[in-house]
PDB file of C-alpha atoms in Angstrom:
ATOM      1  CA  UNK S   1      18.253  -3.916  -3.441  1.00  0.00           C
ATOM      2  CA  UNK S   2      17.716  -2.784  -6.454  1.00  0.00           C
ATOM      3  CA  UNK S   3      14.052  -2.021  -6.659  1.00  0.00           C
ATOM      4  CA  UNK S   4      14.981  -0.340  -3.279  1.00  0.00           C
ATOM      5  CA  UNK S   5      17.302   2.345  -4.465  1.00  0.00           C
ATOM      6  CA  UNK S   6      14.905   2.422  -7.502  1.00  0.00           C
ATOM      7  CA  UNK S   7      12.416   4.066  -4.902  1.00  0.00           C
ATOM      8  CA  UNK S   8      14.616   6.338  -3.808  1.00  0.00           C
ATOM      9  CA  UNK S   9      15.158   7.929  -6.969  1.00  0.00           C
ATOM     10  CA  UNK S  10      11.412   7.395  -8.028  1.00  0.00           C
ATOM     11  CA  UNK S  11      10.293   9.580  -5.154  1.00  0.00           C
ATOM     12  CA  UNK S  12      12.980  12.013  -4.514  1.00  0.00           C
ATOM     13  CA  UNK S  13      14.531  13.121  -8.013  1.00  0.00           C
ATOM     14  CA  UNK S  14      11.395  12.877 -10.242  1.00  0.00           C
ATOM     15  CA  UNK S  15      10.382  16.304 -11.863  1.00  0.00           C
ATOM     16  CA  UNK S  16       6.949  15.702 -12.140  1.00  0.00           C
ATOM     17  CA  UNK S  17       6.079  15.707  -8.295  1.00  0.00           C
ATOM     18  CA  UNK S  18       2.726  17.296  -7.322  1.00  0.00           C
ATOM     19  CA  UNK S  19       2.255  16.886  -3.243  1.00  0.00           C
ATOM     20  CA  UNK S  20       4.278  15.777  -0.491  1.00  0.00           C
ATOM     21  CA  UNK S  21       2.444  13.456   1.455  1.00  0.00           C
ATOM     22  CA  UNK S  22       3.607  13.125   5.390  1.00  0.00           C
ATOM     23  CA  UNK S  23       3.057  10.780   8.002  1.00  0.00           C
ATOM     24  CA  UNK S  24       2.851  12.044  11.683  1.00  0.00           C
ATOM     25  CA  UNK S  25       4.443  11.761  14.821  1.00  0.00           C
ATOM     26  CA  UNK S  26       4.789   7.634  15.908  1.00  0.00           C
ATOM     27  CA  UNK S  27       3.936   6.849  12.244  1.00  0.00           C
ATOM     28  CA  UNK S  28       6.596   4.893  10.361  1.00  0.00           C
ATOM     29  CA  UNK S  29       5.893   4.683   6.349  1.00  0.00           C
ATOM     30  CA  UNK S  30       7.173   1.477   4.829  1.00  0.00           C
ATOM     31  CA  UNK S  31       6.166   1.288   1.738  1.00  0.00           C
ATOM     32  CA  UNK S  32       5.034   3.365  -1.800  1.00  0.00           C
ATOM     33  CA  UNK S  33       3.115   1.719  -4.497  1.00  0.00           C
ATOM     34  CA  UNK S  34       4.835  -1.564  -3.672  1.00  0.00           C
ATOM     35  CA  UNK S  35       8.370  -0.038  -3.293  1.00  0.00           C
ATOM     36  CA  UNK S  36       9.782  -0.477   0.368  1.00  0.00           C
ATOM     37  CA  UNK S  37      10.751   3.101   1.568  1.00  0.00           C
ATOM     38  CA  UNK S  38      14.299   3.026   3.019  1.00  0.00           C
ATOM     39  CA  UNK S  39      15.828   5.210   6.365  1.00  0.00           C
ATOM     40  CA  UNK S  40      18.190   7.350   5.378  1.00  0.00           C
ATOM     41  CA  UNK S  41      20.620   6.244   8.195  1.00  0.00           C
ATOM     42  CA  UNK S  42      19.383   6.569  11.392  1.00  0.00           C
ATOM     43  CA  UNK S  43      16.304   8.529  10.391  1.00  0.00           C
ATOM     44  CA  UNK S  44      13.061   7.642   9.246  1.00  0.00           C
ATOM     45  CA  UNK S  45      11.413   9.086   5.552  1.00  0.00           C
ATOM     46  CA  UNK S  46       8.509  10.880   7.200  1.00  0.00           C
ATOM     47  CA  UNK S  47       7.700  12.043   3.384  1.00  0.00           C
ATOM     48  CA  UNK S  48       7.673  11.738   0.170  1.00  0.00           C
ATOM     49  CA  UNK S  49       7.022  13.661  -3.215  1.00  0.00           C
ATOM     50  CA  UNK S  50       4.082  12.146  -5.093  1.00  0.00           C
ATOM     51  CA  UNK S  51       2.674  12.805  -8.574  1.00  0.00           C
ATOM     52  CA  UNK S  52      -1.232  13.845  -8.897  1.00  0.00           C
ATOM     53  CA  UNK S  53      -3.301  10.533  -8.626  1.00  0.00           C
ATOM     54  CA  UNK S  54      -3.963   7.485  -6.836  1.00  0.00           C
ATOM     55  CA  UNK S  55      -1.221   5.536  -4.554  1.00  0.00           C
ATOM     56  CA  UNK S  56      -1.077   3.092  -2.694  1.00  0.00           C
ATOM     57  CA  UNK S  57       0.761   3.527   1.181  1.00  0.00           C
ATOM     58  CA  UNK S  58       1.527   0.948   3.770  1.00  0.00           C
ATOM     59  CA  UNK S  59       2.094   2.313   7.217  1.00  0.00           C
ATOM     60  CA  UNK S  60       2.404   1.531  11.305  1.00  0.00           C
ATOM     61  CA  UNK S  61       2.453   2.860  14.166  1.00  0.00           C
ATOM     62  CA  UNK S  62       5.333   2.669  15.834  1.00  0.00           C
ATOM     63  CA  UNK S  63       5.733   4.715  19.408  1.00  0.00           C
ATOM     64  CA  UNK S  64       6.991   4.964  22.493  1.00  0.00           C
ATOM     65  CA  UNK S  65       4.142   4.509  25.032  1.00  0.00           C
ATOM     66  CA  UNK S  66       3.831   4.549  28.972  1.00  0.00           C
ATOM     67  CA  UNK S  67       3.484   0.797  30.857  1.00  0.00           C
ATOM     68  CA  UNK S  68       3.072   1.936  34.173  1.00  0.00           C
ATOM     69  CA  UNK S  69       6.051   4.134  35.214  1.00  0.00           C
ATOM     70  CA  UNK S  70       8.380   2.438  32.332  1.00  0.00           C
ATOM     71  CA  UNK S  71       8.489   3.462  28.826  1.00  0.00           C
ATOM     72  CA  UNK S  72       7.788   0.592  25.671  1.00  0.00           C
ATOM     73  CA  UNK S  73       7.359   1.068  21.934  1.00  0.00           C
ATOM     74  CA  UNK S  74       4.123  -0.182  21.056  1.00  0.00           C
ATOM     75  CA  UNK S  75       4.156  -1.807  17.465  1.00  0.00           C
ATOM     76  CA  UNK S  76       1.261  -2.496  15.256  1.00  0.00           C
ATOM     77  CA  UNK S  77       0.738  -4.772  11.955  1.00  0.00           C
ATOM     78  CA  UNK S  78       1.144  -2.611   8.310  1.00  0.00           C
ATOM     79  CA  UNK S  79      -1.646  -0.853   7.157  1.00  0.00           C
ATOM     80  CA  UNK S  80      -2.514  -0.381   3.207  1.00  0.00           C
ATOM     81  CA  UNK S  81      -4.321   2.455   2.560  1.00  0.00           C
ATOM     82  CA  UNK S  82      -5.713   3.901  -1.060  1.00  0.00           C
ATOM     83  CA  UNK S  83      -4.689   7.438  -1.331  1.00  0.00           C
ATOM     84  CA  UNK S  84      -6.078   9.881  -3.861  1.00  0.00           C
ATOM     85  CA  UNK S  85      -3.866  12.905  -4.038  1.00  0.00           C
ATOM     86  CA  UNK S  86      -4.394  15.932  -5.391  1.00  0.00           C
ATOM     87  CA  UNK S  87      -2.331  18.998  -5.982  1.00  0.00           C
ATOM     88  CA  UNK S  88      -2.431  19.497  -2.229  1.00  0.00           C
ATOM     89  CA  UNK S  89       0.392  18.309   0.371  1.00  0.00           C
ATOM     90  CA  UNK S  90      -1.079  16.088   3.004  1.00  0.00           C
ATOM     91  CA  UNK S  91      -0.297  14.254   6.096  1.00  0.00           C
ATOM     92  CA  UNK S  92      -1.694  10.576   7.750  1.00  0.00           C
ATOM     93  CA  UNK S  93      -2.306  11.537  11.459  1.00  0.00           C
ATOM     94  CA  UNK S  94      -3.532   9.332  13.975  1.00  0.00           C
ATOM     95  CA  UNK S  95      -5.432  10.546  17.880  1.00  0.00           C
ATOM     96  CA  UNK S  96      -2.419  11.053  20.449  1.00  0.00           C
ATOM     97  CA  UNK S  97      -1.937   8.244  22.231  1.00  0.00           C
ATOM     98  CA  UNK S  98       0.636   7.654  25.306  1.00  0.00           C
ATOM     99  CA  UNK S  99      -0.223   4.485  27.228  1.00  0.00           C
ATOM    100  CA  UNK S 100       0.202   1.010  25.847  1.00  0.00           C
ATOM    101  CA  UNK S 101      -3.438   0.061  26.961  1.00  0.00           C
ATOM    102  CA  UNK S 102      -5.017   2.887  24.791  1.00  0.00           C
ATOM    103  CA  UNK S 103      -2.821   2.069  21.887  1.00  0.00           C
ATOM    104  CA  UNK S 104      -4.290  -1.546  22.492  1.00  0.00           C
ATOM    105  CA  UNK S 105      -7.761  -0.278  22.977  1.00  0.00           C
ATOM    106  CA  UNK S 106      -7.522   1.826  20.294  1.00  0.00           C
ATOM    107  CA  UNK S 107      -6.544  -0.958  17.365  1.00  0.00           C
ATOM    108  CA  UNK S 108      -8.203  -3.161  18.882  1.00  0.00           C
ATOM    109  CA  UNK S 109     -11.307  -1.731  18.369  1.00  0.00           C
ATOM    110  CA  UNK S 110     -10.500  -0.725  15.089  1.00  0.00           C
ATOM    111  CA  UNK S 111      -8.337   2.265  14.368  1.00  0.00           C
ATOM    112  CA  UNK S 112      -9.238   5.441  12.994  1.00  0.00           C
ATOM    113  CA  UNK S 113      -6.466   6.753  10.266  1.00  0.00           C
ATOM    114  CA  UNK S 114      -6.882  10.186   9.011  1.00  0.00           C
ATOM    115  CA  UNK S 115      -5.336  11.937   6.071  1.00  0.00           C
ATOM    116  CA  UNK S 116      -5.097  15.693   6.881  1.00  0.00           C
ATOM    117  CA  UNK S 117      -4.982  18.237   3.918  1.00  0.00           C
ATOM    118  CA  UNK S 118      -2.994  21.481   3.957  1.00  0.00           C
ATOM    119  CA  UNK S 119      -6.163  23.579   3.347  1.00  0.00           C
ATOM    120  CA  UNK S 120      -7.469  22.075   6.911  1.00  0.00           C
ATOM    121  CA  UNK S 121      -9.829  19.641   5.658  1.00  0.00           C
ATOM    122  CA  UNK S 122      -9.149  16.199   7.249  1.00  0.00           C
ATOM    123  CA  UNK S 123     -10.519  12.758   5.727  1.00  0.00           C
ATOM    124  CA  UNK S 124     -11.187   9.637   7.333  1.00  0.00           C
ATOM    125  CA  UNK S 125      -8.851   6.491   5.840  1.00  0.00           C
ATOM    126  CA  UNK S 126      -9.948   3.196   5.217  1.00  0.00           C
ATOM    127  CA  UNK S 127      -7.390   1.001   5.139  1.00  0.00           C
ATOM    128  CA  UNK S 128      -6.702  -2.845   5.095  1.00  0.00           C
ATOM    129  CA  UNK S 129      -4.554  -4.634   8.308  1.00  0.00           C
ATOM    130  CA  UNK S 130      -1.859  -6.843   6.332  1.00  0.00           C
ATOM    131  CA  UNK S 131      -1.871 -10.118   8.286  1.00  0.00           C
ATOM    132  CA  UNK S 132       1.774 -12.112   7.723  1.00  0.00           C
ATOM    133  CA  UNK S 133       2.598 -15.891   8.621  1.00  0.00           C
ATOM    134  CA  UNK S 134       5.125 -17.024  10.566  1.00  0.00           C
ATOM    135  CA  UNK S 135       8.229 -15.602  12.390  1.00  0.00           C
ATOM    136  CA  UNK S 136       9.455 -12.313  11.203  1.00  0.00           C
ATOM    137  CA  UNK S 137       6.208 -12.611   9.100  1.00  0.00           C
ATOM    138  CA  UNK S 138       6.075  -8.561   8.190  1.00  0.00           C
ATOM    139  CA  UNK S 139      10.453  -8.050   7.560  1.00  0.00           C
ATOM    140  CA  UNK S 140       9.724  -7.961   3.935  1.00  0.00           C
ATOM    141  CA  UNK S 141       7.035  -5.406   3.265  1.00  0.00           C
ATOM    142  CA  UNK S 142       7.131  -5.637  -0.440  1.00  0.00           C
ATOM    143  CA  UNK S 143       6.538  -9.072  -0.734  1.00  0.00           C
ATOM    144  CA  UNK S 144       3.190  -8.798   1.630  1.00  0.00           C
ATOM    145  CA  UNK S 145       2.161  -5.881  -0.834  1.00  0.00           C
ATOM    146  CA  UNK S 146       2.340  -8.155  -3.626  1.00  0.00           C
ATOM    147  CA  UNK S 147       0.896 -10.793  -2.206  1.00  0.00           C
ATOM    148  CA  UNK S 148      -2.582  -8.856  -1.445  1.00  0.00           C
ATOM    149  CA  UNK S 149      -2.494  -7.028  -4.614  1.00  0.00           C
ATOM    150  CA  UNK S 150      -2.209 -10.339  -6.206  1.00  0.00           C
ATOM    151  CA  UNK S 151      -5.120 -11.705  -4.621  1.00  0.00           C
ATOM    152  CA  UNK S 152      -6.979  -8.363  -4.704  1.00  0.00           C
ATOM    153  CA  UNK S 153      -6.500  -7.752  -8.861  1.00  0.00           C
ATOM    154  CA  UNK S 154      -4.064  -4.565  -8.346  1.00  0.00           C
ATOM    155  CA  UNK S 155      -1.241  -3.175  -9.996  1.00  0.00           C
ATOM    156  CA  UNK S 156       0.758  -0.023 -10.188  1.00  0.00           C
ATOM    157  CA  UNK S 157       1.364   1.512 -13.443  1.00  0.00           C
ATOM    158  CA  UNK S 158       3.148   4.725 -13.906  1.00  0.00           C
ATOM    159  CA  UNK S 159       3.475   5.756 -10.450  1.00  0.00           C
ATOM    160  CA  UNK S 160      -0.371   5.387  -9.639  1.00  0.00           C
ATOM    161  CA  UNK S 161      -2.192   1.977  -8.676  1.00  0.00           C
ATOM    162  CA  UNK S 162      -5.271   0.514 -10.695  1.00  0.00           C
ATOM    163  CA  UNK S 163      -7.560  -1.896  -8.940  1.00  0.00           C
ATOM    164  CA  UNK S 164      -7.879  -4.120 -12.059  1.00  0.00           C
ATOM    165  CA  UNK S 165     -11.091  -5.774 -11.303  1.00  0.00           C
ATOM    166  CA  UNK S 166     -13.216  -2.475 -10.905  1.00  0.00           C
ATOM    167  CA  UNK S 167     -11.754  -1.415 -14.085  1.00  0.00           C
ATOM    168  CA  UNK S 168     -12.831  -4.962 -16.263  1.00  0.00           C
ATOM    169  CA  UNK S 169     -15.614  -5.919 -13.677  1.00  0.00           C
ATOM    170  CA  UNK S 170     -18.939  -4.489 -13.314  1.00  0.00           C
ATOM    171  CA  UNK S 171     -21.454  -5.895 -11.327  1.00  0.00           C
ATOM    172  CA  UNK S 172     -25.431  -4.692 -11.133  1.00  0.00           C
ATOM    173  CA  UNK S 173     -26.208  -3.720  -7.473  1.00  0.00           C
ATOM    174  CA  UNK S 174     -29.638  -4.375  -8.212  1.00  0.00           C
ATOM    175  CA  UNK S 175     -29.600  -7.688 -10.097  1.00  0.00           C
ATOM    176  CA  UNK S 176     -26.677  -9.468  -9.377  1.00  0.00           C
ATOM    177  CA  UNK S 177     -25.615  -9.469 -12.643  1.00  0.00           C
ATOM    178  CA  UNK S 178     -22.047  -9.607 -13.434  1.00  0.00           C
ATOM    179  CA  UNK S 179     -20.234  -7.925 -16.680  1.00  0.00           C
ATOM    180  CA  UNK S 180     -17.071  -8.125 -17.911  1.00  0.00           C
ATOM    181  CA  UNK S 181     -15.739  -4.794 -19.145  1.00  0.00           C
ATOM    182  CA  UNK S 182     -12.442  -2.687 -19.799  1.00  0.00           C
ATOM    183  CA  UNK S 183     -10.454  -3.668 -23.225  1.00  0.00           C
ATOM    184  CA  UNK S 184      -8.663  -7.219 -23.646  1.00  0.00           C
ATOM    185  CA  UNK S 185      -5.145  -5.870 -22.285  1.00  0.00           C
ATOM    186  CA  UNK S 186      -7.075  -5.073 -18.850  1.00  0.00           C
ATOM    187  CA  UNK S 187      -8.611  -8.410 -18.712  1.00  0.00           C
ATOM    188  CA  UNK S 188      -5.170 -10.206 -19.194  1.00  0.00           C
ATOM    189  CA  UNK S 189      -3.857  -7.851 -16.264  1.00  0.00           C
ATOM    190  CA  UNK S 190      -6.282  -8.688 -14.021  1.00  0.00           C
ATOM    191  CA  UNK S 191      -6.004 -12.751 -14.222  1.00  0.00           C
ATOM    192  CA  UNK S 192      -2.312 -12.706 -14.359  1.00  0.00           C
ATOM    193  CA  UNK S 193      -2.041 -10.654 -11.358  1.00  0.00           C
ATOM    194  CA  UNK S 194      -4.831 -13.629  -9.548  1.00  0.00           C
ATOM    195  CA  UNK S 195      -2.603 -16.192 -10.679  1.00  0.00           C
ATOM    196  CA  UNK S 196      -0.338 -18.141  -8.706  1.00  0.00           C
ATOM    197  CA  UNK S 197       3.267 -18.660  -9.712  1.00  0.00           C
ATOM    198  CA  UNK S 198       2.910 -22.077 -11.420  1.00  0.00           C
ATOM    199  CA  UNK S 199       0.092 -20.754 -13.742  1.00  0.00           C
ATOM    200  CA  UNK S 200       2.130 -17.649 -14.683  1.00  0.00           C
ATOM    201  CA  UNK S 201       4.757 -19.927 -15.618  1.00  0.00           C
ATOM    202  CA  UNK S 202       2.809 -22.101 -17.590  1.00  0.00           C
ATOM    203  CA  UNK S 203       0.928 -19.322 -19.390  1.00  0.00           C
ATOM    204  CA  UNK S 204       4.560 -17.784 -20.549  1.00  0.00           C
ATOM    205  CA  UNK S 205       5.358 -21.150 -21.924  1.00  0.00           C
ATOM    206  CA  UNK S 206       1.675 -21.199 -23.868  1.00  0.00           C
ATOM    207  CA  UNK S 207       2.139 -17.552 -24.597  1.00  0.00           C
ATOM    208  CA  UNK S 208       6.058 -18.098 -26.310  1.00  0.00           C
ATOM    209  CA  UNK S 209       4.688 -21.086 -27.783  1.00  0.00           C
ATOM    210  CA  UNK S 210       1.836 -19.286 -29.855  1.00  0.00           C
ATOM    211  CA  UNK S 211       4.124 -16.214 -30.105  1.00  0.00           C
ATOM    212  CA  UNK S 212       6.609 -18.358 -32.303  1.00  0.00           C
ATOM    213  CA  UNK S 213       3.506 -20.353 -34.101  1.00  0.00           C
TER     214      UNK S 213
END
């Protein structure tokens, strides 16, 4: 609950916000740079205040559609998307849809995000389906986010997210050839986020151990 109401305040009472970045009709954002976003009562946040930079949003859709004569909401997995804002606001928009078998067509098939800028320009989004296990596999958002930044070498520092492993790893299109770059403290970011829980644990034991040596 904490890190929940820590959001709140993160994105709504900060004095350093640059854009506002929207989500559209049917479009429910759940989470900000691994922070779940929280209704405010009975309504959704359909925005948020964002500093200048790169973030990383987890969205659905989430609309009422037509089956036959009767009305369903239609309800898709989270989507993570990489989002480089500028000083601009912006808005994720998705095609109209209003029957259940489009919606189904349409993500089936492979859904096409946009990200549509105030000064009319609209940009494709390439985004990432989160796939949960189990029942209720997607009721806590935050800890699928840090599950696939774990795996994926990602972390969010000051507001903006930093995929680790581009930043230490370069590897020659041409050759194959693989280099490790980026200073130490990068390097040690990017394997602790890859490791699982019992490795963290037993590097903080090493770590305290040569700390106090």
């Amino acid at each position: 609950m904490k890190n929940k109401l820590w959001l709140l305040v993160a994105l709504f009472s900060v004095t350093t916000q640059a854009a506002t970045l929207a989500v559209a009709d049917n479009i429910q954002l759940l989470a900000v740079d691994g922070k779940e976003v929280i209704s405010q009562g009975w309504s959704s946040v359909d925005k948020v205040e964002l500093s200048t930079g790169q973030h990383q949003v987890v969205v659905r859709f989430n609309g009422d559609v037509k089956r036959g004569s009767k009305s369903t909401i239609y309800t898709t997995r989270p989507y993570l998307f990489e989002i480089d804002l500028a000083d601009a606001d912006a808005e994720i928009t998705l095609p109209r849809l209003t029957t259940e078998s489009q919606a189904i067509a349409f993500f089936g098939r492979g859904a096409t995000w946009q990200l549509a800028l105030d000064n009319g320009m609209v940009k494709p989004l390439v985004g990432v389906e989160l796939q949960g296990d189990g029942f209720a596999a997607y009721s806590d958002i935050e800890a699928l986010v840090t599950a696939y930044n774990s795996a994926n070498g990602i972390v969010v520092e000051k507001g903006n997210t930093i995929d680790l492993q581009q930043v230490a790893v370069n590897v020659d299109n041409k050759t194959g050839k693989v280099e490790i770059t980026g200073d130490a403290l990068t390097q040690l970011k990017m394997w602790y986020t890859k490791a699982s829980k019992e490795d963290k644990k037993a590097f903080k034991i090493w770590m305290a151990e040569k700390d106090f040596n």
